[in-house]
XYZ file of C-alpha atoms in Angstrom:
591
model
C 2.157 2.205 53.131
C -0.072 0.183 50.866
C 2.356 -1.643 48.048
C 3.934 -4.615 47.435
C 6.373 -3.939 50.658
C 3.150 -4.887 52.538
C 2.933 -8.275 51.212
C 7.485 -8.491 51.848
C 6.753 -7.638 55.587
C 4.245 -10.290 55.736
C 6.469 -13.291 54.322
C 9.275 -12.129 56.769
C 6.739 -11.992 59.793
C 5.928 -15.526 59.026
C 9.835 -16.301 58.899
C 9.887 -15.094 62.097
C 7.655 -16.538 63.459
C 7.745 -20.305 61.741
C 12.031 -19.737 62.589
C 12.517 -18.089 65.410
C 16.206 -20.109 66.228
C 17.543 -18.717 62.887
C 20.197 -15.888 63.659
C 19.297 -12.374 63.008
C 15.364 -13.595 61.298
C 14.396 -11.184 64.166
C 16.210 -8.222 62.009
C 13.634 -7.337 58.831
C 16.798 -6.109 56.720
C 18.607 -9.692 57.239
C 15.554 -11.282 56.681
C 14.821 -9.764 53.263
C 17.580 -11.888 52.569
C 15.958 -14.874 53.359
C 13.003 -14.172 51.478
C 15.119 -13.584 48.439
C 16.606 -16.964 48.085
C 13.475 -18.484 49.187
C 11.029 -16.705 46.716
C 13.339 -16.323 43.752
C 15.857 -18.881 44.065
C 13.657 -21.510 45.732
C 16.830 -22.870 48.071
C 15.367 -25.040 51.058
C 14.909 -23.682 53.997
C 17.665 -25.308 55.926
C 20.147 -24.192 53.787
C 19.364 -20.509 53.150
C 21.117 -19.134 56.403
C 24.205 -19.990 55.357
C 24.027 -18.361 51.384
C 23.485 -14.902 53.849
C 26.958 -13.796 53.882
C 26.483 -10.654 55.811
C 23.804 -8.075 55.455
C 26.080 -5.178 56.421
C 28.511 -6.255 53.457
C 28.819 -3.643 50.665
C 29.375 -6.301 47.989
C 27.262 -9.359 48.266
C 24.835 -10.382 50.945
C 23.864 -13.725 49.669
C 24.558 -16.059 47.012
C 23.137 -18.733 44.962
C 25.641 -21.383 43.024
C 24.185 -23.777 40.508
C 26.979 -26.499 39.896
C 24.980 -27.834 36.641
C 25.176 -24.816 34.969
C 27.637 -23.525 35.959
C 25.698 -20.021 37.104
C 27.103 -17.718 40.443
C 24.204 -15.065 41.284
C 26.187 -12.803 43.422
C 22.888 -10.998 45.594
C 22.705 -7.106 47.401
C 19.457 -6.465 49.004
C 18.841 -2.837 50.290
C 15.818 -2.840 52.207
C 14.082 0.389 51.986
C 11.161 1.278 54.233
C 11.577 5.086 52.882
C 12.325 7.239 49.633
C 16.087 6.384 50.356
C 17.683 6.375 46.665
C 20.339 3.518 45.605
C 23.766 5.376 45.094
C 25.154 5.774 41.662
C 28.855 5.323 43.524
C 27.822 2.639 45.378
C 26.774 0.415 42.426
C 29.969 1.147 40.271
C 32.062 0.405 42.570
C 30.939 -1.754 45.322
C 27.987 -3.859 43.660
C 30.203 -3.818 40.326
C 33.537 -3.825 41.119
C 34.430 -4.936 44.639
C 32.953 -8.910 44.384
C 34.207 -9.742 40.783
C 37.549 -8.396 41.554
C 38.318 -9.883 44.583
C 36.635 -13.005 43.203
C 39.280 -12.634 40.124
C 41.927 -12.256 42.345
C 41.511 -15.050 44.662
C 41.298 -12.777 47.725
C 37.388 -12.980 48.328
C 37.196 -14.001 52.070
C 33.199 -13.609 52.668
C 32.592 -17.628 51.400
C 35.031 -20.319 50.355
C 32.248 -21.632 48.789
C 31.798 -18.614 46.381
C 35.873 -18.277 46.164
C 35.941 -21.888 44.983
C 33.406 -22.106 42.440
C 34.269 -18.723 40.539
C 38.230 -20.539 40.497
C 37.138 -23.793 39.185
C 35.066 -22.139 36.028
C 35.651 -18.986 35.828
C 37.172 -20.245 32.197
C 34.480 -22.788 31.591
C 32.655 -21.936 28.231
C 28.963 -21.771 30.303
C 29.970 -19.814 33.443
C 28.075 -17.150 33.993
C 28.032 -14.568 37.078
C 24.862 -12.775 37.658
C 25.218 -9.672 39.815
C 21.525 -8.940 41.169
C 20.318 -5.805 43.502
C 16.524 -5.996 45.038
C 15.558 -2.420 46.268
C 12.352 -2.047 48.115
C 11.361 1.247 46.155
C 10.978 2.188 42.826
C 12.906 5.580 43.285
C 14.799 4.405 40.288
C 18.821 6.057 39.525
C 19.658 6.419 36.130
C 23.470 6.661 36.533
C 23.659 3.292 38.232
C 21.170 2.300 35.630
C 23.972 3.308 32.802
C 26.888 1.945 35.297
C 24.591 -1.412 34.822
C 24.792 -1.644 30.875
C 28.547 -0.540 30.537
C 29.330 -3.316 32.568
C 26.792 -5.678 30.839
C 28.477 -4.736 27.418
C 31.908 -4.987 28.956
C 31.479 -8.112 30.417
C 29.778 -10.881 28.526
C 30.282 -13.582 31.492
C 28.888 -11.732 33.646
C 25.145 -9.960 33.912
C 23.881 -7.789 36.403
C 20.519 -6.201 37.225
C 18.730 -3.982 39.248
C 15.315 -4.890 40.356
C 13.170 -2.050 41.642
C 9.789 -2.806 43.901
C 7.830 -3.209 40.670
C 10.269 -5.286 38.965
C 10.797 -7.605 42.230
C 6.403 -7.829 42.701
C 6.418 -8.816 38.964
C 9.317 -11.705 39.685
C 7.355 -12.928 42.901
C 4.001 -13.280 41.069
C 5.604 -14.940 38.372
C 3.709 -13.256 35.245
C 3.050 -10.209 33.847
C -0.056 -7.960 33.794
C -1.935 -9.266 31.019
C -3.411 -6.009 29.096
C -6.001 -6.916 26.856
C -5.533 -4.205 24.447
C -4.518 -4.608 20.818
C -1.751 -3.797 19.769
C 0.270 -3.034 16.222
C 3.853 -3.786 15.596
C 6.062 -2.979 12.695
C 8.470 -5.738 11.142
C 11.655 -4.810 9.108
C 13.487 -6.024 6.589
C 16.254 -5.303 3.481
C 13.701 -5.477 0.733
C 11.017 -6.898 -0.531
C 12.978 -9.808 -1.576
C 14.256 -10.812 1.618
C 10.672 -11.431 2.487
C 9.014 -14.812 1.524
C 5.565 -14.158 1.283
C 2.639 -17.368 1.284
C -0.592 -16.779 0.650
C -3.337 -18.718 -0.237
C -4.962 -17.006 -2.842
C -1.681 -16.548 -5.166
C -0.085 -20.002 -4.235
C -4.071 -21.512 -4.917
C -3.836 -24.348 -2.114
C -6.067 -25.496 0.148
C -5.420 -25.474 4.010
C -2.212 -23.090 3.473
C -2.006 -19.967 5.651
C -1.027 -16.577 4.971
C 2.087 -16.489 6.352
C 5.684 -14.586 5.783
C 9.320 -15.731 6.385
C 11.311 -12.215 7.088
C 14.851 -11.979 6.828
C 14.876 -9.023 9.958
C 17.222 -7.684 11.649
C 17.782 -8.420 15.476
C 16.852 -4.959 16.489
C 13.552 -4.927 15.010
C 12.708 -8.030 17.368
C 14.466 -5.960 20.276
C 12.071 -2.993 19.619
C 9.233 -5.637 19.197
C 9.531 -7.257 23.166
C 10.898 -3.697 24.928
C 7.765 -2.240 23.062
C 5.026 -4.924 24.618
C 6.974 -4.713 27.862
C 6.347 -0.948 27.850
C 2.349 -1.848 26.960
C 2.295 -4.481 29.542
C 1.179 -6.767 26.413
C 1.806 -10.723 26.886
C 3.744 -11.306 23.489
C 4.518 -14.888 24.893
C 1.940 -17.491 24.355
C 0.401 -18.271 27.773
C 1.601 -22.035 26.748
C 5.199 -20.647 26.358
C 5.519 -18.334 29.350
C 6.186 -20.587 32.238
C 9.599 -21.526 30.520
C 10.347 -18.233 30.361
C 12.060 -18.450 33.956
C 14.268 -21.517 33.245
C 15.483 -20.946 29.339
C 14.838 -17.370 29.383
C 18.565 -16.663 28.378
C 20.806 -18.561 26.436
C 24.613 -17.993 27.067
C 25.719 -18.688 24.202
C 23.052 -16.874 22.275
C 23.843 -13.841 24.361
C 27.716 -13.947 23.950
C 27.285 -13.990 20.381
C 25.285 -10.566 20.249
C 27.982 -9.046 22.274
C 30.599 -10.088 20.300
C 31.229 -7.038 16.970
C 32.547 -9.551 15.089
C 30.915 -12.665 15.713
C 26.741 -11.407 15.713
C 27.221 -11.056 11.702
C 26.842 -14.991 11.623
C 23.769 -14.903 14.182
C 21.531 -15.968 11.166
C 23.401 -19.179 10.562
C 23.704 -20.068 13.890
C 19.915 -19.595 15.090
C 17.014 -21.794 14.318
C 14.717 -18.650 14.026
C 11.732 -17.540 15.665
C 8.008 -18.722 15.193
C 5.291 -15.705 15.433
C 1.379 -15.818 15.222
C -0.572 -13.516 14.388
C -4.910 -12.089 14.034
C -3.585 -10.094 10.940
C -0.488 -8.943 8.263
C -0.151 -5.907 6.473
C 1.239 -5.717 2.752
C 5.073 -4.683 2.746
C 5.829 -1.152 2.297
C 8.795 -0.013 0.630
C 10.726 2.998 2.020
C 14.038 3.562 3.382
C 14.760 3.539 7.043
C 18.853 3.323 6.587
C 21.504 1.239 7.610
C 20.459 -1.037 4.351
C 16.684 -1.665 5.473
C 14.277 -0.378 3.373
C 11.167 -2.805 3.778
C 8.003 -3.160 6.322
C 5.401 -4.298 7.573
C 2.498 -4.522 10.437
C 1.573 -7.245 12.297
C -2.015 -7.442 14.660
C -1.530 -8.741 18.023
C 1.410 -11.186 17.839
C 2.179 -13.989 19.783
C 5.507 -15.907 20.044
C 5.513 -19.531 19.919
C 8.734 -20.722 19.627
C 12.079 -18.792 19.916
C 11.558 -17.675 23.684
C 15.118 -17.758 24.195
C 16.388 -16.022 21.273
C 13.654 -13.537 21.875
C 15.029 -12.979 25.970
C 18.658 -13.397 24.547
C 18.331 -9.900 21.997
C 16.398 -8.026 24.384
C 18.972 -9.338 27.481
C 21.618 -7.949 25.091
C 20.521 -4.997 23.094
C 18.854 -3.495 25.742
C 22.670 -2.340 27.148
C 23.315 -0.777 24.099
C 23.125 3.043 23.741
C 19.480 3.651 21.912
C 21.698 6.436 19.494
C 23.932 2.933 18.473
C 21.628 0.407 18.192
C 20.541 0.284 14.624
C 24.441 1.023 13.324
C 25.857 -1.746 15.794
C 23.299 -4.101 14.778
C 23.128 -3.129 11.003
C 24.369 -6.704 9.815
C 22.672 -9.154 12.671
C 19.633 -10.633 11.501
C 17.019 -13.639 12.994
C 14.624 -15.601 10.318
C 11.295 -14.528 11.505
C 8.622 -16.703 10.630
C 4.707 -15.442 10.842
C 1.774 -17.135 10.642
C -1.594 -15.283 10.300
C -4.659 -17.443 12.083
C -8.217 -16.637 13.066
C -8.443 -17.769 15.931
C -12.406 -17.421 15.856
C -12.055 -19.922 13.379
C -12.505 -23.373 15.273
C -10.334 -25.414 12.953
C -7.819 -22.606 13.115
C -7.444 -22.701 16.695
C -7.035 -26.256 16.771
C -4.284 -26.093 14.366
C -3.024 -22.874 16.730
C -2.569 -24.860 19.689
C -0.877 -28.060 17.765
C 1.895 -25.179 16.159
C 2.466 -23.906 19.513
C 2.962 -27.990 20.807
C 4.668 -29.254 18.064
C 7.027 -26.715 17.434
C 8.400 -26.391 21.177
C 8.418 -29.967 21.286
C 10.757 -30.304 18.517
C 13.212 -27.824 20.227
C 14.171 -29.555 23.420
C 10.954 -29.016 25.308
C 10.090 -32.492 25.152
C 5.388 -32.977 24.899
C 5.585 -34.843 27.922
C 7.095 -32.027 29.217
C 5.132 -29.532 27.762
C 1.756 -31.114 28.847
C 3.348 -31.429 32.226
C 3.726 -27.920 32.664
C 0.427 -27.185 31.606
C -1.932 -29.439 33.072
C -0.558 -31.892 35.713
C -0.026 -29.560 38.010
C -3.944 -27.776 37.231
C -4.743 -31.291 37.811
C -3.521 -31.856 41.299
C -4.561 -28.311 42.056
C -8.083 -29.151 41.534
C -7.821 -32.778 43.129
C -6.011 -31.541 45.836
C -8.816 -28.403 46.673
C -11.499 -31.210 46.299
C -10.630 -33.015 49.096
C -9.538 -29.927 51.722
C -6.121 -28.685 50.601
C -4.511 -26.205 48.411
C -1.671 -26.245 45.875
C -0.347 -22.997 45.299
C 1.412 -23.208 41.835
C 2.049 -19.436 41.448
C 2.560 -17.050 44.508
C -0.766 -15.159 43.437
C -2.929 -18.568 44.021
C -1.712 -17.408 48.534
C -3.836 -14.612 47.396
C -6.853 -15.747 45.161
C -6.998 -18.414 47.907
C -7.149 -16.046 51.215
C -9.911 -13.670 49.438
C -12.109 -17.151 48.537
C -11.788 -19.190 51.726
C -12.620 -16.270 54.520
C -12.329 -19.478 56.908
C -10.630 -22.921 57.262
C -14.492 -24.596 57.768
C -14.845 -26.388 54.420
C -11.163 -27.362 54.133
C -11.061 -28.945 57.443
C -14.668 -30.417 56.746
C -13.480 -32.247 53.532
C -10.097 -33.533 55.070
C -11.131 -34.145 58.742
C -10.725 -37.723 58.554
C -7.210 -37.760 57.259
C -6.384 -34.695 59.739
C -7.360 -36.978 62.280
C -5.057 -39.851 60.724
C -1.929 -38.217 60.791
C -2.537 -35.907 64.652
C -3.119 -32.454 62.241
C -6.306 -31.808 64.070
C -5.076 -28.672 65.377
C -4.905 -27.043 61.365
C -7.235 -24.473 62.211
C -6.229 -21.601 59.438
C -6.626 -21.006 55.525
C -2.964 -20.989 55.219
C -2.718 -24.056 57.176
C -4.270 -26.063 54.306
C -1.693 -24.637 51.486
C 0.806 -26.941 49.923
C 3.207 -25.528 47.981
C 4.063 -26.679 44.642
C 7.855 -26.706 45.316
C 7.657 -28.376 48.658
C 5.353 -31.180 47.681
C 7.642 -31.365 44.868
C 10.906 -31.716 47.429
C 8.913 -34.566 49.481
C 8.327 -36.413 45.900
C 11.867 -36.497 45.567
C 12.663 -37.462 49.036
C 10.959 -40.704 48.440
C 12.055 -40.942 44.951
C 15.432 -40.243 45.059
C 16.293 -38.965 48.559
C 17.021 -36.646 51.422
C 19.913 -35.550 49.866
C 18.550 -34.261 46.606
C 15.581 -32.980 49.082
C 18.106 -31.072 50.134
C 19.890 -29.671 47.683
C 18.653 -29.998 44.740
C 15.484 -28.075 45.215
C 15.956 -24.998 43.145
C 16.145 -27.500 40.318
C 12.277 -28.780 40.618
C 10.636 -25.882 38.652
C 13.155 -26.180 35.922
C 12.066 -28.898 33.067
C 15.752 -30.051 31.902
C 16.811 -31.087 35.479
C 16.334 -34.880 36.617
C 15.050 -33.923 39.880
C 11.860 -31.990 37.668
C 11.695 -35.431 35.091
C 11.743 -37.908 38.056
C 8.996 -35.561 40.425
C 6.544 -35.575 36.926
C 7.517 -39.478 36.061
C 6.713 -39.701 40.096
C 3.244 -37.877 39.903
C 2.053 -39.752 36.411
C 2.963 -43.185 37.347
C -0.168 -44.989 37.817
C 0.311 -46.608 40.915
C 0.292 -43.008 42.806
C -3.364 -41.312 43.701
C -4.024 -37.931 44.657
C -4.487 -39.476 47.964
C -1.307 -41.052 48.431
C 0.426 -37.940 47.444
C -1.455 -36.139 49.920
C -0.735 -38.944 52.931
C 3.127 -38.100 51.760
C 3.051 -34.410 52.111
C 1.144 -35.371 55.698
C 3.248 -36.970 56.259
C 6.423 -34.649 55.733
C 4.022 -31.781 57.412
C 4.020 -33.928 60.732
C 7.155 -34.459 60.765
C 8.439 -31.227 60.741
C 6.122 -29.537 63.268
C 7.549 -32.361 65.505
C 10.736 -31.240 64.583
C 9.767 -27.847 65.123
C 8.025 -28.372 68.575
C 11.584 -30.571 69.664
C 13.745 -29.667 72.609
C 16.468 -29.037 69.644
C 14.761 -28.398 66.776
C 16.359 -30.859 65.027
C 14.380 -34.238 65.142
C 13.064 -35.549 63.195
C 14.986 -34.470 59.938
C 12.013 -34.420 57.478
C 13.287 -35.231 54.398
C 15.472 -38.132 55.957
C 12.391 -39.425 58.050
C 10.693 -39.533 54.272
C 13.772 -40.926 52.547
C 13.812 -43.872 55.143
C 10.528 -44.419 55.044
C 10.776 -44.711 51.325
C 13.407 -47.059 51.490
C 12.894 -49.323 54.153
C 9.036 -49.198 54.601
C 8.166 -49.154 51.414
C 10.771 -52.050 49.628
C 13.136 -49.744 47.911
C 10.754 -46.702 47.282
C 7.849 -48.640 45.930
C 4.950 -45.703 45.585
C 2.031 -48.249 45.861
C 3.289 -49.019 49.360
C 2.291 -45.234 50.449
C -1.101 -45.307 51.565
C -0.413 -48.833 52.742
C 1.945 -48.075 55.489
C 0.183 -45.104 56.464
C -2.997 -46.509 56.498
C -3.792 -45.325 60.289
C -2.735 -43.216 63.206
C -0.851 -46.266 65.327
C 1.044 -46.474 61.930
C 1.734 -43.136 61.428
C 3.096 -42.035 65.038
C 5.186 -45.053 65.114
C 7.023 -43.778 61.600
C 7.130 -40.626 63.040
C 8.652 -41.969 66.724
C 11.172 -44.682 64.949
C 12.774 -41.671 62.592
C 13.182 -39.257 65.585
C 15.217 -41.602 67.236
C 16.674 -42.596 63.624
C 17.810 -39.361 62.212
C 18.905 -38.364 66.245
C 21.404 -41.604 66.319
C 22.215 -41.228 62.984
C 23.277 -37.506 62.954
C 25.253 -38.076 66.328
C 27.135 -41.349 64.458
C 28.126 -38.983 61.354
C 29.535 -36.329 63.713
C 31.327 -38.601 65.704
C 32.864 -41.206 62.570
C 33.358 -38.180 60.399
C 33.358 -35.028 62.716
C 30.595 -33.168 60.588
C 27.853 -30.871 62.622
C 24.309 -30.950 61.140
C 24.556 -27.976 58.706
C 27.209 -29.637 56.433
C 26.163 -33.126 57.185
C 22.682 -32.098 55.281
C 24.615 -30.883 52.332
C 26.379 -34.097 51.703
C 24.566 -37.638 50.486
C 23.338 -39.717 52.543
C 24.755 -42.447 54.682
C 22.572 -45.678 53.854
C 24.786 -47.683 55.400
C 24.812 -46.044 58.455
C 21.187 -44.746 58.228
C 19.708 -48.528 57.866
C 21.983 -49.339 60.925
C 20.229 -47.198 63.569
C 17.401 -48.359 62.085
C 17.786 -51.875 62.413
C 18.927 -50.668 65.867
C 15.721 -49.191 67.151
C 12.813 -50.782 64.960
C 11.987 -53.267 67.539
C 12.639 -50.881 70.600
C 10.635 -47.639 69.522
């Protein structure tokens, strides 16, 4: 079986093998689960085995909560190794149904946790529920399918989806297949007059592009994305895409399509979308009903600004019956605004790239953000691979990475030193040099702002808006920290937690605490230019590494005993500093 179930079975083999004290990671079908909120939902590691509620129950098998906005993602995996075909029945009513109504009723017994948070905002303006089912084949069921958009279109709080094998590859590497083809699109409008046309030659300016403002309906823009989907064509500038994940949706965006009455006002309550294009037809006039009776063509467009809105009218009209559409939608419309640029043209690509900054910066994607996204991380990537270790910033780089280095010889060549520094001498594999983007990011916040946020806060690092994503890219720019030093961290975290891992209990040290107190005791309150300082040699580092395995030990067993709380809830709650610096006072001068 050669398909993306090959590369499933591989994650989960390494599960098994990096975990095997988890419960049930022995049993691929439970740990399917696992990979879920680990590839998708980017949970930590620690915490995942309890969001598996049971793999055997015919509602939800996991869950994901996120408390800032307010979002539930109620999760069913089936894990198919055969043609087996998702049940029609079993959708309706027990991937539909069963969850939301128990959860509506108070009765749902699988997780308090769950239970608790539908209860306290399940009338809160943002709460969503997303209802998601990962199948492992693409043997796709068109009744559950329809089951899927009645509900959607019933239901605007809630939003469920079925991801097929294709879909789920697509979500894992992070992009989609970028098909280099042209391709022509057709714009609508009322008339001729609800069409602002600029053009150089009648408006006789200089520096002013051909360009259109279009009063067009919401469907046309629907037709527009479901159409480049279908072609596999990136209509998102690449510059764009990466947000796509984190402000793909808006709620309130999306409630207003669904709502008969309210969508007429969509105009006035969206700030539009921005579109570039190579070229622009003239407008056409000719009458394709429901009051439109004006077109256009547009040469390989590219959207620039209006992501959301863009995700939010597909997310929404694509529930509607096809035979409805146009009559449902007659009277929503979206200010369009196109730009034609040759992008051959060096002063027009300049001015292409400073439209595509400017304008998402002046929508809540802040330039410091924007450049973030786009080139510190490419940045550490390369610094990182120039001195024997690899950032993977998108699950295809595991890939590109395995099919360049056939062998760990130049990695461990370029880092031997600092292998030798921090006891890794034993790294002997490719995949023993990757870092991660998300865990690096989770030991940057360790130091910065703690274990606790380590912790739990780590599905928040990949999205920009979150504090925990601000403070890891303030972290990474501030001048006092080197490629090196961020390196010696990440060492640092990766020693501690194959001691951990090699421990009688599997315990000790707790990683993120052992970098938490490091930050804040060896390093003056998390100063970042006291790093490489106090990890300057091996003596150093195996005495950080011997002091925290007795710290976190002493402390764990002084939480359980002053506030009877076992490790697995004790790692969900902040951190004791009080009783944290104790044992550490404790045992600095007898470790």
């Amino acid at each position: 079986m050669n398909d993306f179930r090959t590369q499933i079975r591989e994650d989960i083999k390494e599960y098994q093998l990096r975990y095997p004290n988890i419960s049930n990671i022995e049993k691929d079908e439970w740990a399917f689960n696992y990979w879920i909120l680990d590839k998708f939902f980017y949970e930590d590691e620690e915490l995942i085995e309890d969001k598996i509620i049971d793999y055997n129950d015919m509602g939800v098998d996991a869950y994901e909560i996120y408390e800032d906005t307010k979002e539930l993602y109620l999760i069913q995996n089936k894990y198919y190794n055969d043609s087996s075909k998702l049940s029609a029945e079993y959708v309706k009513n027990d991937f539909l149904l069963r969850p939301i109504t128990a959860l509506e009723n108070g009765t749902y017994r699988k997780s308090v946790e769950v239970q608790d948070f539908f209860s306290k905002y399940k009338n809160h303006d943002d709460f969503t529920v997303y209802l998601q089912i990962y199948v492992t084949n693409n043997n796709r069921c068109e009744d559950a399918e329809e089951y899927v958009k009645k509900f959607n279109t019933g239901h605007p709080k809630y939003r469920a989806s079925i991801f097929y094998l294709d879909d789920i590859k697509e979500k894992y590497y992070g992009d989609t297949k970028q098909n280099k083809q042209n391709i022509e699109v057709q714009i609508h409008s009322v008339n001729k007059g609800t069409i602002l046309n600029i053009n150089t030659d009648d408006y006789k300016l200089e520096n002013v592009l051909d360009a259109k403002y279009v009063f067009t309906p919401v469907s046309s823009i629907f037709r527009l994305y479901r159409d480049s989907i279908e072609k596999n064509y990136p209509i998102f500038d690449m510059n764009i895409r990466e947000y796509l994940g984190n402000k793909g949706v808006n709620k309130k965006i999306y409630e207003t399509l669904l709502d008969p009455e309210d969508r007429k006002n969509f105009f006035y309550y969206n700030n539009g979308i921005t579109m570039i294009c190579d070229k622009m037809s003239s407008v056409e006039t000719r009458s394709f009903g429901n009051n439109i009776n004006a077109v256009f063509n547009v040469k390989n467009p590219q959207i620039v600004n209006g992501c959301q809105t863009v995700n939010s009218i597909y997310e929404a009209l694509k529930n509607v019956d096809p035979r409805e559409l146009e009559q449902n939608y007659k009277d929503t419309f979206v200010m369009l605004k196109i730009l034609q640029i040759n992008r051959e043209n060096e002063y027009e690509e300049i001015l292409y790239k400073n439209i595509v900054t400017y304008n998402n910066s002046q929508n809540s994607i802040d330039e410091k953000t924007f450049v973030a996204n786009n080139s510190t991380f490419n940045r550490l990537k390369t610094e990182f691979e120039s001195k024997g270790f690899l950032l993977l910033i998108k699950q295809s780089d595991k890939n590109s990475y395995s099919t360049q280095y056939k062998s760990a010889t130049k990695l461990k060549e370029k880092s031997h030193e600092r292998l030798e520094k921090f006891g890794l001498t034993s790294l002997n594999k490719v995949t023993d040099f990757f870092v991660p983007l998300e865990k690096l990011l989770q030991v940057v916040i360790a130091f910065a702002l703690g274990g606790y946020d380590a912790y739990t806060k780590k599905s928040n690092l990949l999205k920009d808006t979150t504090k925990q994503y601000q403070t890891a890219i303030d972290f990474i720019k501030d001048d006092s920290i080197t490629t090196d030093s961020l390196i010696d961290l990440y060492l640092l975290y990766k020693k501690a937690d194959l001691c951990k891992s090699n421990s009688e209990e599997n315990r000790f040290p707790i990683p993120y605490y052992l970098i938490d107190g490091f930050a804040k005791y060896e390093c003056n309150e998390r100063i970042s230019d006291q790093i490489s300082k106090q990890l300057s040699d091996h003596q150093s580092i195996e005495n950080i590494i011997k002091l925290y395995t007795a710290v976190t030990k002493a402390y764990t067993r002084d939480i359980n005993e002053t506030n009877i709380i076992d490790y697995n809830k004790m790692i969900k709650q902040p951190v004791n500093y009080k009783s944290l610096g104790k044992q550490r006072d404790i045992l600095k001068d007898v470790i």
